[in-house]
mmCIF file of C-alpha atoms in Angstrom:
data_model
loop_
_atom_site.group_PDB
_atom_site.id
_atom_site.type_symbol
_atom_site.label_atom_id
_atom_site.label_comp_id
_atom_site.label_asym_id
_atom_site.label_seq_id
_atom_site.Cartn_x
_atom_site.Cartn_y
_atom_site.Cartn_z
ATOM 1 C CA MET I 131 63.861 104.458 84.575
ATOM 2 C CA LYS I 132 67.557 105.084 85.222
ATOM 3 C CA GLN I 133 68.580 106.556 88.513
ATOM 4 C CA LYS I 134 70.772 109.665 88.490
ATOM 5 C CA ILE I 135 73.885 109.648 90.623
ATOM 6 C CA PHE I 136 75.510 112.834 89.295
ATOM 7 C CA LYS I 137 74.084 116.082 87.933
ATOM 8 C CA TYR I 138 75.954 115.820 84.632
ATOM 9 C CA LYS I 139 76.763 112.835 82.432
ATOM 10 C CA LEU I 140 80.331 114.034 81.964
ATOM 11 C CA VAL I 141 80.959 113.694 85.707
ATOM 12 C CA TYR I 142 79.440 110.206 85.622
ATOM 13 C CA TYR I 143 81.778 109.187 82.798
ATOM 14 C CA LEU I 144 84.743 110.696 84.663
ATOM 15 C CA ALA I 145 83.808 108.648 87.737
ATOM 16 C CA VAL I 146 83.419 105.427 85.731
ATOM 17 C CA ILE I 147 86.737 105.929 83.918
ATOM 18 C CA THR I 148 88.536 106.742 87.166
ATOM 19 C CA SER I 149 87.008 103.723 88.874
ATOM 20 C CA LEU I 150 87.913 101.438 85.983
ATOM 21 C CA LEU I 151 91.472 102.773 85.916
ATOM 22 C CA LEU I 152 91.904 102.216 89.651
ATOM 23 C CA PHE I 153 90.441 98.701 89.339
ATOM 24 C CA ILE I 154 92.883 97.833 86.547
ATOM 25 C CA ILE I 155 95.809 99.212 88.550
ATOM 26 C CA SER I 156 94.811 97.209 91.622
ATOM 27 C CA ALA I 157 94.333 94.089 89.481
ATOM 28 C CA PHE I 158 97.860 94.425 88.120
ATOM 29 C CA LEU I 159 99.168 94.954 91.648
ATOM 30 C CA VAL I 160 98.206 91.336 92.358
ATOM 31 C CA LEU I 161 101.194 90.372 90.198
ATOM 32 C CA GLU I 162 103.399 92.429 92.530
ATOM 33 C CA ILE I 163 102.652 89.992 95.356
ATOM 34 C CA PHE I 164 104.734 87.297 93.647
ATOM 35 C CA ASN I 165 107.847 89.497 93.382
ATOM 36 C CA ASP I 166 108.217 90.251 97.074
ATOM 37 C CA PHE I 167 105.734 88.661 99.454
ATOM 38 C CA SER I 168 104.621 90.640 102.456
ATOM 39 C CA LEU I 169 101.511 90.021 104.508
ATOM 40 C CA LEU I 170 100.767 93.736 104.867
ATOM 41 C CA LYS I 171 101.155 94.327 101.125
ATOM 42 C CA THR I 172 98.953 91.319 100.344
ATOM 43 C CA LEU I 173 96.257 92.581 102.694
ATOM 44 C CA PHE I 174 96.441 96.088 101.229
ATOM 45 C CA ILE I 175 96.234 94.843 97.634
ATOM 46 C CA GLY I 176 93.306 92.552 98.473
ATOM 47 C CA ILE I 177 91.367 95.347 100.179
ATOM 48 C CA SER I 178 92.037 97.773 97.329
ATOM 49 C CA LEU I 179 90.960 95.188 94.750
ATOM 50 C CA VAL I 180 87.672 94.550 96.577
ATOM 51 C CA ILE I 181 86.897 98.250 97.123
ATOM 52 C CA ASN I 182 87.776 99.183 93.528
ATOM 53 C CA SER I 183 85.643 96.375 92.126
ATOM 54 C CA PHE I 184 82.697 97.412 94.334
ATOM 55 C CA ALA I 185 83.137 101.022 93.216
ATOM 56 C CA PHE I 186 83.152 100.104 89.539
ATOM 57 C CA ILE I 187 80.186 97.732 89.747
ATOM 58 C CA ASN I 188 78.110 100.169 91.818
ATOM 59 C CA LEU I 189 78.844 103.008 89.403
ATOM 60 C CA VAL I 190 77.916 100.983 86.342
ATOM 61 C CA GLU I 191 74.704 99.724 87.940
ATOM 62 C CA LYS I 192 74.018 103.183 89.486
ATOM 63 C CA TYR I 193 73.413 101.996 93.022
ATOM 64 C CA ASP I 194 73.022 104.339 95.990
ATOM 65 C CA LYS I 195 76.381 103.495 97.573
ATOM 66 C CA ALA I 196 78.424 104.076 94.399
ATOM 67 C CA ILE I 197 79.788 107.425 95.539
ATOM 68 C CA LEU I 198 80.746 106.005 98.926
ATOM 69 C CA PHE I 199 82.794 103.206 97.371
ATOM 70 C CA LEU I 200 84.330 105.606 94.846
ATOM 71 C CA ASN I 201 85.356 107.937 97.665
ATOM 72 C CA LEU I 202 86.869 105.019 99.583
ATOM 73 C CA SER I 203 88.721 103.885 96.478
ATOM 74 C CA LEU I 204 90.086 107.343 95.713
ATOM 75 C CA PHE I 205 91.063 107.936 99.345
ATOM 76 C CA LEU I 206 92.884 104.603 99.522
ATOM 77 C CA SER I 207 94.738 105.338 96.276
ATOM 78 C CA ILE I 208 95.699 108.858 97.330
ATOM 79 C CA MET I 209 96.981 107.644 100.689
ATOM 80 C CA SER I 210 98.974 104.756 99.209
ATOM 81 C CA LEU I 211 100.589 106.954 96.556
ATOM 82 C CA GLY I 212 101.000 110.001 98.773
ATOM 83 C CA TYR I 213 102.849 108.368 101.651
ATOM 84 C CA PRO I 214 106.110 107.732 99.728
ATOM 85 C CA LEU I 215 105.900 111.188 98.172
ATOM 86 C CA LEU I 216 105.454 112.788 101.576
ATOM 87 C CA LEU I 217 108.497 110.933 102.890
ATOM 88 C CA GLY I 218 110.475 112.021 99.831
ATOM 89 C CA PHE I 219 109.395 115.617 100.297
ATOM 90 C CA LEU I 220 110.400 115.557 103.954
ATOM 91 C CA ASN I 221 113.813 114.176 102.996
ATOM 92 C CA GLY I 222 114.367 117.065 100.586
ATOM 93 C CA TYR I 223 113.641 115.486 97.216
ATOM 94 C CA TYR I 224 111.992 117.436 94.386
ATOM 95 C CA ILE I 225 108.594 115.758 93.957
ATOM 96 C CA VAL I 226 106.670 118.315 91.873
ATOM 97 C CA GLY I 227 108.035 116.962 88.594
ATOM 98 C CA HIS I 228 107.403 113.351 89.576
ATOM 99 C CA PHE I 229 104.710 111.405 87.669
ATOM 100 C CA THR I 230 103.165 110.076 90.879
ATOM 101 C CA PHE I 231 102.657 113.611 92.178
ATOM 102 C CA LYS I 232 100.802 114.574 89.003
ATOM 103 C CA PHE I 233 98.683 111.417 89.251
ATOM 104 C CA ILE I 234 97.766 112.256 92.864
ATOM 105 C CA ILE I 235 96.728 115.764 91.795
ATOM 106 C CA VAL I 236 94.456 114.249 89.123
ATOM 107 C CA LEU I 237 92.947 111.856 91.698
ATOM 108 C CA ILE I 238 92.323 114.707 94.157
ATOM 109 C CA LEU I 239 90.678 116.814 91.441
ATOM 110 C CA SER I 240 88.450 113.916 90.398
ATOM 111 C CA LEU I 241 87.535 113.369 94.070
ATOM 112 C CA LEU I 242 86.524 117.026 94.389
ATOM 113 C CA ILE I 243 84.566 117.032 91.114
ATOM 114 C CA VAL I 244 82.711 113.830 91.982
ATOM 115 C CA ASN I 245 81.690 115.147 95.387
ATOM 116 C CA LEU I 246 80.670 118.578 94.100
ATOM 117 C CA PHE I 247 78.332 117.284 91.405
ATOM 118 C CA LYS I 248 76.680 114.337 93.130
ATOM 119 C CA VAL I 249 72.898 114.310 93.395
ATOM 120 C CA LYS I 250 71.732 114.821 96.950
ATOM 121 C CA ARG I 251 68.680 112.846 97.945
ATOM 122 C CA TYR I 252 66.590 114.026 100.845
ATOM 123 C CA LYS I 253 63.971 111.565 101.857
ATOM 124 C CA GLY I 254 61.158 113.634 103.293
ATOM 125 C CA VAL I 255 59.741 112.103 106.435
ATOM 126 C CA ASN I 256 61.055 108.884 107.890
ATOM 127 C CA GLU I 257 58.343 106.226 108.213
ATOM 128 C CA ILE I 258 59.744 104.876 111.456
ATOM 129 C CA GLU I 259 59.228 108.222 113.161
ATOM 130 C CA ASN I 260 55.552 108.224 112.112
ATOM 131 C CA ILE I 261 54.596 104.898 113.672
ATOM 132 C CA GLY I 262 51.630 105.316 115.954
ATOM 133 C CA LYS I 263 50.724 108.785 114.683
ATOM 134 C CA HIS I 264 47.491 109.522 112.839
ATOM 135 C CA GLU I 265 47.829 111.123 109.436
ATOM 136 C CA ASP I 266 44.547 112.152 107.872
#
């Protein structure tokens, strides 16, 4: 029996495609390390590669923590792409027509859609709280 993560299959496919795309982008960013080495950039690329791979694997296998890793992956991508755009906007550049701005909007929309249509699981009573109590 397959476990449901999202209410609709279309949202699941959107999440898998987004996760795969972010994993591929972070995998190609490893090649960027060799152009200009920086310890901070290496650490950032390594963390993003690990989080994106966990997100993709957990989504494909439909584990419980798949949405958590996908949210972390999307948040990390939005922050890394949004910081230079924010600095450009504050310096007076026109960023609305920029490709990166459009990509961030797509990532934010996918983040909202994923979190709106996730399946909420409420485990009834916790077993630890019932230790020592009689239930007849």
